[in-house]
Amino acid sequence: ELKVEQNPLFLSMQEGKNYTIYCNYSTTSDRLYWYRQDPGKSLESLFVLLSNGAVKQEGRLMASLDTKARLSTLHITAAVHDLSATYFCAVVRNFGNEKLTFGTGTRLTIIP
Amino acid sequence: NAGVTQTPKFQVLKTGQSMTLQCAQDMNHNSMYWYRQDPGMGLRLIYYSASEGTTDKGEVPNGYNVSRLNKREFSLRLESAAPSQTSVYFCASSEAWDRVNEQFFGPGTRLTVL
């Protein structure tokens, strides 16, 4: 059974600081996704990571994937209030089996 | 381009009542999915449809049925609602033949079962 764990579950940080969210998964995986969810809203896709060593960046967010360690990170640089949201990672077991298994999410609060 | 739409947005049911949640997508995607999200948890897959005419169980299918009406529409039915089915339900769609296969989510239906 594929399990996906995120940590921390809650993160409160000051504007301007850097931090990293971690996503570990239990079995080999073909693909990893990062999503953002604002309170009461739907999920917005941030990144799709397809291979070992993949790195994607968008603004102050950067995601990376280490398939050997079964670990993905979402790094936040110089946080701003607009980044306050819940961030989920989700993993697909293999191509052709498109069931997504989600982590429990990291609720990020950026304090001015 | 509306993307993925869901109706209704909110619903309150009494235990034992039935209802159908509707989902439609206009992106010509082959695959569609139903998830539920409970407080403090990630999304869990209820059912999915890899293509028109096919459906398969996900992680938490008990108490639900689905119908893939056509390529655009995928409905989720609760035959006899229970308080444990109080949740937010999200529909999603994707192009499964695309290597990236990014799933696009609808706005959600907030369901309360009393």
mmCIF file of C-alpha atoms in Angstrom, chain B residues 1-78:
data_model
loop_
_atom_site.group_PDB
_atom_site.id
_atom_site.type_symbol
_atom_site.label_atom_id
_atom_site.label_comp_id
_atom_site.label_asym_id
_atom_site.label_seq_id
_atom_site.Cartn_x
_atom_site.Cartn_y
_atom_site.Cartn_z
ATOM 1 C CA ASN B 1 -13.627 27.095 -20.994
ATOM 2 C CA ALA B 2 -15.295 26.265 -17.671
ATOM 3 C CA GLY B 3 -12.915 23.400 -16.819
ATOM 4 C CA VAL B 4 -14.483 21.071 -14.241
ATOM 5 C CA THR B 5 -17.877 22.045 -12.851
ATOM 6 C CA GLN B 6 -19.776 20.472 -9.969
ATOM 7 C CA THR B 7 -23.340 20.767 -8.722
ATOM 8 C CA PRO B 8 -24.579 21.434 -6.161
ATOM 9 C CA LYS B 9 -22.071 23.561 -4.235
ATOM 10 C CA PHE B 10 -23.692 22.846 -0.868
ATOM 11 C CA GLN B 11 -26.131 20.185 0.292
ATOM 12 C CA VAL B 12 -27.640 19.114 3.610
ATOM 13 C CA LEU B 13 -29.196 15.661 3.856
ATOM 14 C CA LYS B 14 -30.847 13.650 6.560
ATOM 15 C CA THR B 15 -29.582 10.183 7.345
ATOM 16 C CA GLY B 16 -30.998 7.696 4.879
ATOM 17 C CA GLN B 17 -31.717 10.184 2.111
ATOM 18 C CA SER B 18 -30.210 9.726 -1.315
ATOM 19 C CA MET B 19 -28.658 12.205 -3.698
ATOM 20 C CA THR B 20 -26.488 12.454 -6.775
ATOM 21 C CA LEU B 21 -23.516 14.778 -7.157
ATOM 22 C CA GLN B 22 -22.947 15.919 -10.704
ATOM 23 C CA CYS B 23 -19.636 16.612 -12.401
ATOM 24 C CA ALA B 24 -18.858 17.750 -15.933
ATOM 25 C CA GLN B 25 -15.673 18.695 -17.754
ATOM 26 C CA ASP B 26 -15.172 20.481 -21.051
ATOM 27 C CA MET B 27 -11.493 19.658 -21.606
ATOM 28 C CA ASN B 28 -12.166 16.470 -23.583
ATOM 29 C CA HIS B 29 -10.366 14.415 -20.934
ATOM 30 C CA ASN B 30 -10.673 10.650 -20.896
ATOM 31 C CA SER B 31 -10.293 10.115 -17.158
ATOM 32 C CA MET B 32 -12.457 11.405 -14.339
ATOM 33 C CA TYR B 33 -12.275 10.978 -10.561
ATOM 34 C CA TRP B 34 -14.248 11.476 -7.385
ATOM 35 C CA TYR B 35 -12.458 12.318 -4.122
ATOM 36 C CA ARG B 36 -13.564 13.184 -0.633
ATOM 37 C CA GLN B 37 -11.731 15.509 1.726
ATOM 38 C CA ASP B 38 -12.239 15.349 5.472
ATOM 39 C CA PRO B 39 -10.932 17.944 7.935
ATOM 40 C CA GLY B 40 -7.192 17.755 8.440
ATOM 41 C CA MET B 41 -6.767 15.122 5.763
ATOM 42 C CA GLY B 42 -5.699 14.929 2.190
ATOM 43 C CA LEU B 43 -8.026 13.802 -0.540
ATOM 44 C CA ARG B 44 -9.014 10.158 -0.768
ATOM 45 C CA LEU B 45 -10.112 8.560 -4.016
ATOM 46 C CA ILE B 46 -13.654 7.165 -4.017
ATOM 47 C CA TYR B 47 -14.070 6.019 -7.631
ATOM 48 C CA TYR B 48 -12.499 6.785 -10.927
ATOM 49 C CA SER B 49 -13.241 6.274 -14.593
ATOM 50 C CA ALA B 50 -10.265 5.744 -16.876
ATOM 51 C CA SER B 51 -12.396 6.196 -19.962
ATOM 52 C CA GLU B 52 -16.003 6.413 -21.067
ATOM 53 C CA GLY B 53 -17.827 3.241 -20.128
ATOM 54 C CA THR B 54 -15.414 2.111 -17.415
ATOM 55 C CA THR B 55 -15.360 2.704 -13.672
ATOM 56 C CA ASP B 56 -13.241 1.337 -10.854
ATOM 57 C CA LYS B 57 -13.078 1.540 -7.093
ATOM 58 C CA GLY B 58 -10.658 3.757 -5.277
ATOM 59 C CA GLU B 59 -9.585 3.791 -1.662
ATOM 60 C CA VAL B 60 -12.985 4.475 -0.013
ATOM 61 C CA PRO B 61 -15.829 3.251 -2.301
ATOM 62 C CA ASN B 62 -18.246 1.868 0.302
ATOM 63 C CA GLY B 63 -21.596 3.662 0.341
ATOM 64 C CA TYR B 64 -21.147 5.216 -3.092
ATOM 65 C CA ASN B 65 -21.963 4.411 -6.685
ATOM 66 C CA VAL B 66 -20.878 6.158 -9.850
ATOM 67 C CA SER B 67 -22.003 6.548 -13.427
ATOM 68 C CA ARG B 68 -19.907 7.694 -16.347
ATOM 69 C CA LEU B 69 -22.784 9.067 -18.372
ATOM 70 C CA ASN B 70 -20.642 10.096 -21.340
ATOM 71 C CA LYS B 71 -17.161 11.456 -21.877
ATOM 72 C CA ARG B 72 -18.035 14.775 -20.239
ATOM 73 C CA GLU B 73 -20.042 13.694 -17.202
ATOM 74 C CA PHE B 74 -19.305 11.559 -14.146
ATOM 75 C CA SER B 75 -21.843 11.394 -11.320
ATOM 76 C CA LEU B 76 -21.511 10.163 -7.738
ATOM 77 C CA ARG B 77 -24.540 8.743 -5.947
ATOM 78 C CA LEU B 78 -25.161 8.248 -2.251
#
